[in-house]
mmCIF file of the C-alpha atoms, coordinates in Angstrom:
data_MODEL
# 
_entry.id   MODEL 
# 
loop_
_atom_site.group_PDB 
_atom_site.id 
_atom_site.type_symbol 
_atom_site.label_atom_id 
_atom_site.label_alt_id 
_atom_site.label_comp_id 
_atom_site.label_asym_id 
_atom_site.label_entity_id 
_atom_site.label_seq_id 
_atom_site.pdbx_PDB_ins_code 
_atom_site.Cartn_x 
_atom_site.Cartn_y 
_atom_site.Cartn_z 
_atom_site.occupancy 
_atom_site.B_iso_or_equiv 
_atom_site.pdbx_formal_charge 
_atom_site.auth_seq_id 
_atom_site.auth_comp_id 
_atom_site.auth_asym_id 
_atom_site.auth_atom_id 
_atom_site.pdbx_PDB_model_num 
ATOM 1  C CA . MET A 1 1  ? -32.093 87.774 121.174 1.00 0.00 ? 1  MET A CA 1 
ATOM 2  C CA . ALA A 1 2  ? -29.634 85.032 122.139 1.00 0.00 ? 2  ALA A CA 1 
ATOM 3  C CA . GLU A 1 3  ? -27.047 85.609 124.843 1.00 0.00 ? 3  GLU A CA 1 
ATOM 4  C CA . PHE A 1 4  ? -23.789 83.883 125.612 1.00 0.00 ? 4  PHE A CA 1 
ATOM 5  C CA . THR A 1 5  ? -20.680 84.443 127.702 1.00 0.00 ? 5  THR A CA 1 
ATOM 6  C CA . LEU A 1 6  ? -17.133 84.044 126.461 1.00 0.00 ? 6  LEU A CA 1 
ATOM 7  C CA . LYS A 1 7  ? -14.170 83.382 128.728 1.00 0.00 ? 7  LYS A CA 1 
ATOM 8  C CA . ILE A 1 8  ? -11.259 85.420 127.400 1.00 0.00 ? 8  ILE A CA 1 
ATOM 9  C CA . ASP A 1 9  ? -7.717  84.428 128.274 1.00 0.00 ? 9  ASP A CA 1 
ATOM 10 C CA . GLY A 1 10 ? -5.037  87.093 128.575 1.00 0.00 ? 10 GLY A CA 1 
ATOM 11 C CA . MET A 1 11 ? -7.310  90.024 129.399 1.00 0.00 ? 11 MET A CA 1 
ATOM 12 C CA . HIS A 1 12 ? -5.629  91.592 132.443 1.00 0.00 ? 12 HIS A CA 1 
ATOM 13 C CA . CYS A 1 13 ? -6.127  95.370 132.375 1.00 0.00 ? 13 CYS A CA 1 
ATOM 14 C CA . ALA A 1 14 ? -8.257  98.275 131.183 1.00 0.00 ? 14 ALA A CA 1 
ATOM 15 C CA . SER A 1 15 ? -6.318  98.461 127.920 1.00 0.00 ? 15 SER A CA 1 
ATOM 16 C CA . CYS A 1 16 ? -7.130  94.817 127.232 1.00 0.00 ? 16 CYS A CA 1 
ATOM 17 C CA . VAL A 1 17 ? -10.802 95.427 127.993 1.00 0.00 ? 17 VAL A CA 1 
ATOM 18 C CA . ARG A 1 18 ? -10.811 98.306 125.495 1.00 0.00 ? 18 ARG A CA 1 
ATOM 19 C CA . ARG A 1 19 ? -9.177  96.152 122.779 1.00 0.00 ? 19 ARG A CA 1 
ATOM 20 C CA . VAL A 1 20 ? -11.675 93.350 123.384 1.00 0.00 ? 20 VAL A CA 1 
ATOM 21 C CA . SER A 1 21 ? -14.607 95.779 123.293 1.00 0.00 ? 21 SER A CA 1 
ATOM 22 C CA . GLN A 1 22 ? -13.392 97.264 120.012 1.00 0.00 ? 22 GLN A CA 1 
ATOM 23 C CA . ALA A 1 23 ? -12.880 93.842 118.417 1.00 0.00 ? 23 ALA A CA 1 
ATOM 24 C CA . LEU A 1 24 ? -16.328 92.616 119.441 1.00 0.00 ? 24 LEU A CA 1 
ATOM 25 C CA . SER A 1 25 ? -18.094 95.853 118.507 1.00 0.00 ? 25 SER A CA 1 
ATOM 26 C CA . ALA A 1 26 ? -16.761 95.448 114.975 1.00 0.00 ? 26 ALA A CA 1 
ATOM 27 C CA . THR A 1 27 ? -18.148 91.884 114.714 1.00 0.00 ? 27 THR A CA 1 
ATOM 28 C CA . ALA A 1 28 ? -21.328 91.622 112.645 1.00 0.00 ? 28 ALA A CA 1 
ATOM 29 C CA . GLY A 1 29 ? -24.323 90.317 114.564 1.00 0.00 ? 29 GLY A CA 1 
ATOM 30 C CA . VAL A 1 30 ? -22.792 90.832 118.006 1.00 0.00 ? 30 VAL A CA 1 
ATOM 31 C CA . ALA A 1 31 ? -24.058 93.457 120.425 1.00 0.00 ? 31 ALA A CA 1 
ATOM 32 C CA . LEU A 1 32 ? -21.752 93.935 123.373 1.00 0.00 ? 32 LEU A CA 1 
ATOM 33 C CA . ASN A 1 33 ? -23.452 93.912 126.782 1.00 0.00 ? 33 ASN A CA 1 
ATOM 34 C CA . GLU A 1 34 ? -20.505 93.924 129.140 1.00 0.00 ? 34 GLU A CA 1 
ATOM 35 C CA . VAL A 1 35 ? -16.769 93.319 129.199 1.00 0.00 ? 35 VAL A CA 1 
ATOM 36 C CA . THR A 1 36 ? -14.988 92.654 132.466 1.00 0.00 ? 36 THR A CA 1 
ATOM 37 C CA . VAL A 1 37 ? -11.502 91.361 133.086 1.00 0.00 ? 37 VAL A CA 1 
ATOM 38 C CA . GLY A 1 38 ? -11.808 87.634 132.365 1.00 0.00 ? 38 GLY A CA 1 
ATOM 39 C CA . THR A 1 39 ? -15.238 87.523 130.683 1.00 0.00 ? 39 THR A CA 1 
ATOM 40 C CA . ALA A 1 40 ? -17.297 89.152 127.996 1.00 0.00 ? 40 ALA A CA 1 
ATOM 41 C CA . LYS A 1 41 ? -21.071 88.887 128.097 1.00 0.00 ? 41 LYS A CA 1 
ATOM 42 C CA . LEU A 1 42 ? -22.554 89.235 124.648 1.00 0.00 ? 42 LEU A CA 1 
ATOM 43 C CA . SER A 1 43 ? -25.925 89.174 122.964 1.00 0.00 ? 43 SER A CA 1 
ATOM 44 C CA . SER A 1 44 ? -26.663 88.371 119.378 1.00 0.00 ? 44 SER A CA 1 
ATOM 45 C CA . ALA A 1 45 ? -29.418 89.326 116.948 1.00 0.00 ? 45 ALA A CA 1 
ATOM 46 C CA . GLU A 1 46 ? -28.424 86.308 114.883 1.00 0.00 ? 46 GLU A CA 1 
ATOM 47 C CA . PRO A 1 47 ? -28.238 82.697 116.051 1.00 0.00 ? 47 PRO A CA 1 
ATOM 48 C CA . LEU A 1 48 ? -25.125 82.785 118.236 1.00 0.00 ? 48 LEU A CA 1 
ATOM 49 C CA . PRO A 1 49 ? -22.234 84.047 116.093 1.00 0.00 ? 49 PRO A CA 1 
ATOM 50 C CA . VAL A 1 50 ? -19.837 82.516 118.609 1.00 0.00 ? 50 VAL A CA 1 
ATOM 51 C CA . ASP A 1 51 ? -17.302 81.523 115.962 1.00 0.00 ? 51 ASP A CA 1 
ATOM 52 C CA . ALA A 1 52 ? -17.203 85.066 114.547 1.00 0.00 ? 52 ALA A CA 1 
ATOM 53 C CA . ALA A 1 53 ? -16.690 86.561 118.015 1.00 0.00 ? 53 ALA A CA 1 
ATOM 54 C CA . ILE A 1 54 ? -13.919 84.071 118.858 1.00 0.00 ? 54 ILE A CA 1 
ATOM 55 C CA . ALA A 1 55 ? -12.214 84.745 115.508 1.00 0.00 ? 55 ALA A CA 1 
ATOM 56 C CA . ALA A 1 56 ? -12.363 88.524 116.079 1.00 0.00 ? 56 ALA A CA 1 
ATOM 57 C CA . LEU A 1 57 ? -10.816 88.098 119.517 1.00 0.00 ? 57 LEU A CA 1 
ATOM 58 C CA . ALA A 1 58 ? -8.074  85.839 118.141 1.00 0.00 ? 58 ALA A CA 1 
ATOM 59 C CA . LYS A 1 59 ? -7.244  88.506 115.561 1.00 0.00 ? 59 LYS A CA 1 
ATOM 60 C CA . ALA A 1 60 ? -6.972  91.002 118.440 1.00 0.00 ? 60 ALA A CA 1 
ATOM 61 C CA . GLY A 1 61 ? -4.584  88.649 120.249 1.00 0.00 ? 61 GLY A CA 1 
ATOM 62 C CA . PHE A 1 62 ? -6.907  86.969 122.758 1.00 0.00 ? 62 PHE A CA 1 
ATOM 63 C CA . ALA A 1 63 ? -7.890  83.315 123.108 1.00 0.00 ? 63 ALA A CA 1 
ATOM 64 C CA . ALA A 1 64 ? -11.564 82.837 123.943 1.00 0.00 ? 64 ALA A CA 1 
ATOM 65 C CA . HIS A 1 65 ? -13.999 80.002 124.473 1.00 0.00 ? 65 HIS A CA 1 
ATOM 66 C CA . LEU A 1 66 ? -17.674 79.658 125.246 1.00 0.00 ? 66 LEU A CA 1 
ATOM 67 C CA . GLU A 1 67 ? -18.276 79.606 128.987 1.00 0.00 ? 67 GLU A CA 1 
ATOM 68 C CA . SER A 1 68 ? -20.404 76.669 130.071 1.00 0.00 ? 68 SER A CA 1 
# 
């Protein structure tokens, strides 16, 4: 199982964390490990669906990028 961390801009409170969790949970191939203010740590059964996760977050109103 591949793992990656996304940096999520604009996530400032518990409500934001909940919205991010919901958006990522609905993304095919992504299993949510942890969401904290500022980052989301994810794991994937498929080869890194980073683009799908970033697109789901954008739809929820958050900008995200792969943390290096």
